[in-house]
Amino acid sequence: MSKNKFETNAIRNQLKRSQHLEHSVPLYMTSSFVFEDAEDMRASFAEEKERNIYSRYSNPNSSEFVDKVCQMEGAEAGFAFASGMAAVFSTLAALLEGGDHILSARSIFGSTHSLFSSFFPKWNILHTYFKIDELDGLEELITPKTKLIYAETPTNPGVDVLDLEMLGNIAKKHNLILVIDNCFASPYLQQPIKFGADLVIHSGTKLMDGQGRVLAGVTVGQSALVDKIYRFSRITGPALSPFNAWVLSKSLETLAVRVDRHCENALKLATFLEDHDQVNWVKYPFLKSHPKYGIAKKQMKAGGCVVAFEVKGGLTAGQRFFDSIKLLSLSANLGDSRSIVTHPASTTHSKLTSEERAETGITDGMVRVSVGLEHIDDIIDDIAQALG
Ligand SMILES: *Cc1c(COP(=O)(O)O)cnc(C)c1O
């Protein structure tokens, strides 16, 4: 590990220069790599050498991206995927067998929920959900078949916070693999491995790229687990493209400055909404009113880019709010330089039944804002006029 700090590593931890002595890292758009001779080819395929063979297995640009994320998360190894969902699916599919059981937080990304409930049961991989406020009773849900605990924090879209240290202790005590989707925080704000996570997953599509250009995913953590994920993935082919890896690695150079500003803007917006008479409630991890404020302070450097709130007047008022927005984008993405407003009940979480939505804290009038990098006065003005 380098003695340098996060921001420095994000910039200076780059591929060795080629014979051209370029300053910025070049793009290796190549599907395969060549061998010196027959012996080189044999030894490479026998994995006696660590080198690139074929970009489904590894590529210099994706290795650079993965190395940066490993350093940021304090992880031993990793693999880069074409999307966050490719990372979630491949990670779990590589580690689980038919008959295994997942213990998962109830509040997880909509597609991860669909994976657990609509697809994994086909292979007899079953799950039990726990509610965020039920961590105390979590151990009672562990069965002899439980292999893995899965959670996200902060959660989407409710911006709840789970106690990572507590999850880490439970996983360790019962010898379970703890997998944390750290996408909402980014490695700059939170490093789950410090609290006992074995694997950390990111959708690189969000804060890591930060400009809404590419899809990407990455899993980092213990090398013995990552090796299994690598072996599964090099055969099944979900690898990240060299171009997207190159974009991502460049994006990580500015992650710290971007995320600092995202968080500063988000806290200002959350504070503004807290005092607004058309708003029922506001949730943001670094607001003192957040039920898990203390835990957020313990495990996060700042509150992240997402603010959730409820417009007074339910669905109709919510729809009127969205139709009145002028500057911000109506979209489902987050962690973008452009601020985005989403209506979870009718979009990202529409596949859930209304009971399931209620369990995850999604109400009809709930709005999720991914606070971007525009001037905060303009962001607040747009939301204020739409609330008016
Ligand atoms: C977006 C997201 C994913 C999925 O990532 P994609 O890149 O869209 O496949 C997974 N988890 C969380 C928390 C997300 O926000």
XYZ file of C-alpha atoms and ligand atoms in Angstrom:
403
model
C 0.000 0.000 0.000
C 1.191 3.456 -0.893
C 1.923 5.969 1.865
C 0.147 8.638 -0.172
C -3.340 9.847 0.584
C -6.613 8.931 -1.170
C -6.652 11.925 -3.548
C -3.028 11.402 -4.580
C -3.440 7.679 -5.235
C -6.588 8.329 -7.268
C -4.420 10.361 -9.653
C -0.942 8.871 -9.417
C -1.733 5.161 -9.180
C -1.699 4.634 -12.947
C -0.355 2.230 -15.559
C 3.336 2.266 -16.300
C 4.162 4.561 -19.221
C 4.537 2.986 -22.652
C 7.506 3.636 -24.974
C 5.771 6.899 -25.995
C 6.081 8.412 -22.500
C 2.513 9.673 -22.531
C 1.396 11.729 -19.515
C -2.268 10.670 -19.541
C -2.932 6.910 -19.619
C -3.664 5.567 -23.145
C -6.655 3.479 -24.119
C -5.915 -0.188 -24.846
C -8.687 -1.023 -27.304
C -7.609 -4.583 -27.970
C -9.491 -7.818 -27.570
C -6.366 -9.992 -27.333
C -2.622 -9.827 -26.600
C 0.298 -11.524 -28.385
C 2.909 -14.010 -27.196
C 6.668 -14.050 -27.741
C 6.858 -17.736 -28.643
C 5.310 -21.145 -27.974
C 6.740 -21.382 -24.458
C 5.432 -17.900 -23.561
C 2.007 -18.910 -24.819
C 2.006 -22.184 -22.846
C 3.213 -20.546 -19.629
C 0.682 -17.717 -19.962
C -2.266 -20.067 -20.365
C -0.958 -22.225 -17.523
C -1.114 -19.049 -15.373
C 2.571 -19.327 -14.562
C 2.840 -15.667 -15.587
C 0.680 -12.753 -14.605
C -0.092 -11.069 -17.910
C -2.929 -10.093 -20.232
C -4.175 -12.795 -22.597
C -7.651 -11.790 -23.698
C -9.768 -8.792 -22.628
C -12.576 -11.013 -21.350
C -10.035 -12.065 -18.662
C -8.152 -8.832 -18.124
C -7.117 -5.642 -19.898
C -4.650 -2.917 -18.812
C -7.374 -0.259 -18.553
C -9.678 -2.379 -16.428
C -6.732 -3.473 -14.257
C -5.839 0.160 -13.619
C -9.441 0.931 -12.667
C -9.630 -2.113 -10.373
C -6.289 -1.293 -8.735
C -7.483 2.202 -7.925
C -10.717 0.930 -6.393
C -8.791 -1.692 -4.356
C -6.528 0.988 -2.972
C -9.487 3.249 -2.135
C -11.416 0.461 -0.410
C -8.412 -1.171 1.275
C -9.099 -4.399 -0.670
C -6.715 -7.139 -1.775
C -8.145 -7.805 -5.244
C -11.055 -7.082 -7.559
C -12.752 -7.544 -10.919
C -14.453 -4.947 -13.156
C -17.833 -5.563 -14.780
C -19.904 -4.081 -17.604
C -22.526 -2.823 -15.126
C -23.304 -2.736 -11.435
C -25.863 -5.510 -11.887
C -23.295 -7.669 -13.708
C -21.118 -7.226 -10.600
C -23.963 -8.145 -8.226
C -25.044 -11.170 -10.252
C -21.567 -12.545 -11.015
C -20.329 -12.050 -7.451
C -23.215 -13.976 -5.924
C -23.467 -16.593 -8.679
C -19.751 -17.334 -8.318
C -19.945 -17.817 -4.550
C -23.317 -19.520 -4.024
C -24.561 -23.031 -4.771
C -28.076 -24.398 -5.090
C -29.472 -24.746 -1.560
C -27.558 -21.745 -0.175
C -29.411 -18.994 1.614
C -28.865 -15.210 1.465
C -29.769 -12.992 4.393
C -30.401 -9.596 2.825
C -31.482 -6.170 3.949
C -35.006 -5.417 2.711
C -34.023 -2.033 1.291
C -31.906 -2.871 -1.721
C -31.642 -1.698 -5.301
C -34.766 -2.660 -7.303
C -32.971 -4.920 -9.796
C -31.095 -6.702 -6.985
C -34.464 -7.401 -5.379
C -35.725 -8.813 -8.707
C -32.604 -10.976 -8.990
C -33.178 -12.408 -5.507
C -36.911 -12.945 -5.886
C -37.412 -13.819 -9.588
C -34.194 -15.501 -10.748
C -32.095 -17.006 -7.946
C -34.975 -19.261 -6.812
C -34.666 -21.009 -10.232
C -31.327 -22.332 -8.977
C -32.657 -22.918 -5.474
C -30.775 -19.950 -4.031
C -33.236 -18.487 -1.559
C -33.237 -15.375 0.599
C -34.759 -13.878 3.713
C -35.117 -10.147 4.113
C -34.468 -8.267 7.322
C -35.614 -4.740 8.033
C -33.065 -2.063 8.758
C -34.385 -1.624 12.282
C -34.196 -5.359 12.991
C -30.428 -5.779 13.187
C -30.827 -6.848 16.816
C -32.831 -9.883 15.726
C -30.663 -10.685 12.736
C -28.912 -13.696 14.248
C -32.262 -15.469 14.703
C -32.752 -15.413 10.914
C -29.507 -17.284 10.248
C -30.089 -20.910 9.206
C -27.546 -23.722 8.642
C -27.842 -22.911 4.916
C -27.095 -19.215 5.276
C -23.878 -18.411 3.474
C -23.938 -14.688 2.957
C -25.246 -11.374 4.328
C -26.065 -8.741 1.726
C -26.764 -5.048 2.367
C -26.504 -1.517 1.023
C -25.890 1.608 3.044
C -27.077 4.298 2.640
C -30.083 2.610 1.094
C -31.898 3.447 -2.101
C -34.194 5.353 -2.198
C -34.993 5.714 1.511
C -31.504 6.946 2.498
C -31.505 4.749 5.599
C -28.224 3.803 7.222
C -27.165 0.335 8.396
C -24.576 -0.216 11.104
C -21.651 -1.749 9.199
C -19.689 -2.645 12.322
C -22.627 -4.585 13.728
C -23.117 -6.438 10.430
C -19.387 -7.163 10.323
C -19.437 -8.638 13.825
C -22.452 -10.858 13.111
C -20.939 -12.113 9.838
C -17.660 -12.894 11.546
C -19.281 -14.671 14.484
C -21.309 -16.948 12.175
C -18.618 -17.332 9.525
C -20.761 -15.709 6.812
C -19.564 -13.684 3.833
C -20.542 -10.033 4.224
C -21.192 -8.297 0.884
C -21.843 -4.550 0.900
C -23.089 -2.559 -2.087
C -21.232 0.698 -1.407
C -22.522 2.523 -4.449
C -24.428 5.275 -2.641
C -21.442 6.305 -0.536
C -18.547 5.772 -2.970
C -15.182 4.628 -1.579
C -14.361 8.249 -0.760
C -17.053 8.466 1.929
C -17.101 4.941 3.326
C -14.876 1.848 3.290
C -16.938 -1.149 4.480
C -13.905 -3.482 4.656
C -12.711 -1.496 7.692
C -15.905 -2.589 9.459
C -15.661 -6.252 8.503
C -17.081 -6.534 4.963
C -15.497 -9.330 2.909
C -16.568 -7.951 -0.466
C -17.617 -4.500 -1.642
C -19.640 -3.968 -4.804
C -20.066 -0.724 -6.715
C -22.129 0.378 -9.620
C -19.477 2.530 -11.308
C -22.346 4.086 -13.264
C -23.146 6.372 -10.337
C -20.670 8.549 -8.386
C -17.580 6.823 -9.775
C -18.188 7.988 -13.344
C -20.155 10.899 -11.982
C -21.086 12.301 -15.366
C -23.696 9.847 -16.531
C -21.669 8.532 -19.483
C -20.949 4.853 -18.925
C -22.276 1.738 -17.213
C -19.792 -0.109 -15.049
C -19.486 -2.274 -11.971
C -16.714 -3.531 -9.748
C -16.295 -6.011 -6.901
C -13.305 -5.814 -4.556
C -12.314 -7.618 -1.380
C -10.597 -10.739 -0.072
C -8.431 -12.311 -2.759
C -9.637 -15.889 -2.149
C -13.241 -14.799 -2.815
C -12.292 -12.523 -5.706
C -10.435 -15.415 -7.314
C -13.669 -17.439 -7.433
C -15.492 -14.436 -8.905
C -12.709 -13.969 -11.463
C -12.846 -17.649 -12.533
C -16.623 -17.461 -12.982
C -16.471 -14.139 -14.820
C -13.647 -14.956 -17.228
C -15.808 -17.842 -18.479
C -19.209 -16.124 -18.486
C -18.008 -12.828 -20.000
C -19.427 -9.839 -18.046
C -16.093 -7.937 -18.252
C -15.955 -4.149 -18.459
C -14.968 -2.738 -21.863
C -11.512 -1.100 -22.091
C -13.100 2.183 -23.159
C -15.432 2.337 -20.179
C -12.580 1.311 -17.867
C -10.480 4.166 -19.240
C -13.345 6.642 -18.663
C -13.851 5.313 -15.124
C -10.209 5.481 -14.179
C -10.085 9.126 -15.334
C -13.266 9.823 -13.362
C -11.700 8.471 -10.179
C -9.012 11.168 -10.468
C -11.683 13.730 -9.559
C -13.842 11.584 -7.252
C -12.816 13.323 -4.027
C -13.400 16.894 -5.250
C -16.677 15.971 -6.907
C -18.058 14.031 -3.955
C -17.064 16.815 -1.532
C -19.187 19.257 -3.548
C -22.057 16.786 -4.003
C -22.217 16.384 -0.218
C -21.942 20.098 0.493
C -24.817 20.829 -1.932
C -26.915 17.931 -0.636
C -26.611 19.029 2.987
C -27.634 22.584 2.022
C -30.660 21.304 0.096
C -31.676 18.958 2.939
C -31.427 21.794 5.452
C -33.548 24.017 3.196
C -36.228 21.314 2.789
C -36.388 20.657 6.523
C -37.839 24.138 7.048
C -40.223 24.059 4.074
C -43.958 24.042 4.825
C -44.852 21.894 1.765
C -42.576 19.083 2.928
C -43.629 16.358 5.397
C -40.190 14.938 6.113
C -36.618 14.974 4.831
C -34.021 12.253 5.104
C -30.315 12.806 4.716
C -27.674 10.888 6.705
C -25.879 13.997 7.953
C -29.026 15.808 9.153
C -29.265 15.580 12.941
C -32.900 14.530 12.516
C -31.869 11.338 10.655
C -32.653 8.337 12.899
C -29.174 6.869 12.269
C -27.250 10.150 12.364
C -24.769 8.780 14.920
C -24.014 5.668 12.876
C -23.715 7.724 9.691
C -21.188 9.992 11.437
C -19.230 6.966 12.626
C -18.913 5.197 9.287
C -19.176 7.957 6.665
C -17.008 10.971 5.914
C -20.038 12.989 4.663
C -23.686 12.313 3.884
C -23.581 11.507 0.152
C -25.439 12.987 -2.814
C -28.960 11.673 -2.242
C -31.713 13.460 -0.335
C -35.184 11.937 0.082
C -38.267 13.889 1.093
C -42.044 13.692 0.989
C -44.186 16.327 -0.645
C -47.360 17.174 1.267
C -50.484 15.969 -0.536
C -49.472 12.473 -1.703
C -49.465 11.294 -5.299
C -51.184 14.257 -6.976
C -48.981 16.783 -5.230
C -45.958 14.625 -6.086
C -46.885 14.560 -9.778
C -47.512 18.311 -9.770
C -44.047 18.762 -8.243
C -42.396 16.728 -11.007
C -44.300 18.540 -13.762
C -43.145 21.906 -12.371
C -39.425 21.093 -12.277
C -37.523 23.184 -14.849
C -33.765 22.888 -14.348
C -33.265 19.476 -12.748
C -33.563 16.300 -14.819
C -36.365 13.795 -14.418
C -34.382 10.590 -14.640
C -33.599 7.403 -12.743
C -29.833 7.773 -12.470
C -27.894 9.231 -9.547
C -24.449 10.500 -8.672
C -24.374 12.612 -11.841
C -22.995 16.155 -12.151
C -26.549 17.094 -13.194
C -29.097 17.064 -10.377
C -31.805 14.476 -10.889
C -35.250 14.070 -9.346
C -36.929 10.663 -9.289
C -40.322 9.398 -8.166
C -39.423 5.931 -6.814
C -43.013 4.683 -6.437
C -43.744 4.972 -10.171
C -40.240 4.221 -11.557
C -37.334 2.348 -9.911
C -39.545 0.597 -7.368
C -42.748 0.180 -9.406
C -42.130 -3.600 -9.574
C -42.642 -3.863 -5.823
C -46.131 -4.354 -4.449
C -47.463 -1.394 -2.448
C -46.931 -3.451 0.724
C -43.309 -4.095 -0.213
C -42.889 -0.404 -0.965
C -44.317 0.519 2.428
C -41.866 -1.892 4.097
C -38.956 -0.118 2.406
C -40.329 3.287 3.404
C -41.366 4.368 -0.098
C -44.486 6.486 -0.036
C -46.477 7.846 -2.991
C -45.358 11.414 -2.368
C -41.706 10.534 -1.851
C -39.130 12.310 -4.006
C -35.494 11.275 -4.364
C -33.049 13.985 -5.374
C -29.561 13.158 -6.516
C -27.934 16.487 -5.824
C -25.498 17.440 -8.567
C -22.737 19.963 -9.062
C -24.734 22.936 -10.372
C -24.653 26.026 -8.127
C -26.632 25.204 -5.003
C -28.687 28.426 -5.269
C -30.006 27.309 -8.672
C -30.804 23.806 -7.398
C -32.713 25.189 -4.419
C -34.518 27.804 -6.561
C -35.837 25.125 -8.922
C -37.057 22.869 -6.126
C -38.570 25.819 -4.245
C -40.555 27.016 -7.275
C -41.772 23.445 -7.961
C -42.906 23.084 -4.344
C -44.642 26.452 -4.575
C -27.489 1.545 -9.903
C -27.260 0.628 -8.801
C -26.938 -0.719 -9.036
C -26.873 -1.306 -10.434
O -25.905 -0.702 -11.215
P -25.996 -0.627 -12.836
O -24.676 -0.040 -13.206
O -27.158 0.219 -13.183
O -26.167 -2.016 -13.318
C -26.710 -1.522 -7.950
N -26.807 -1.057 -6.683
C -27.119 0.228 -6.426
C -27.214 0.694 -5.022
C -27.360 1.116 -7.458
O -27.688 2.385 -7.193
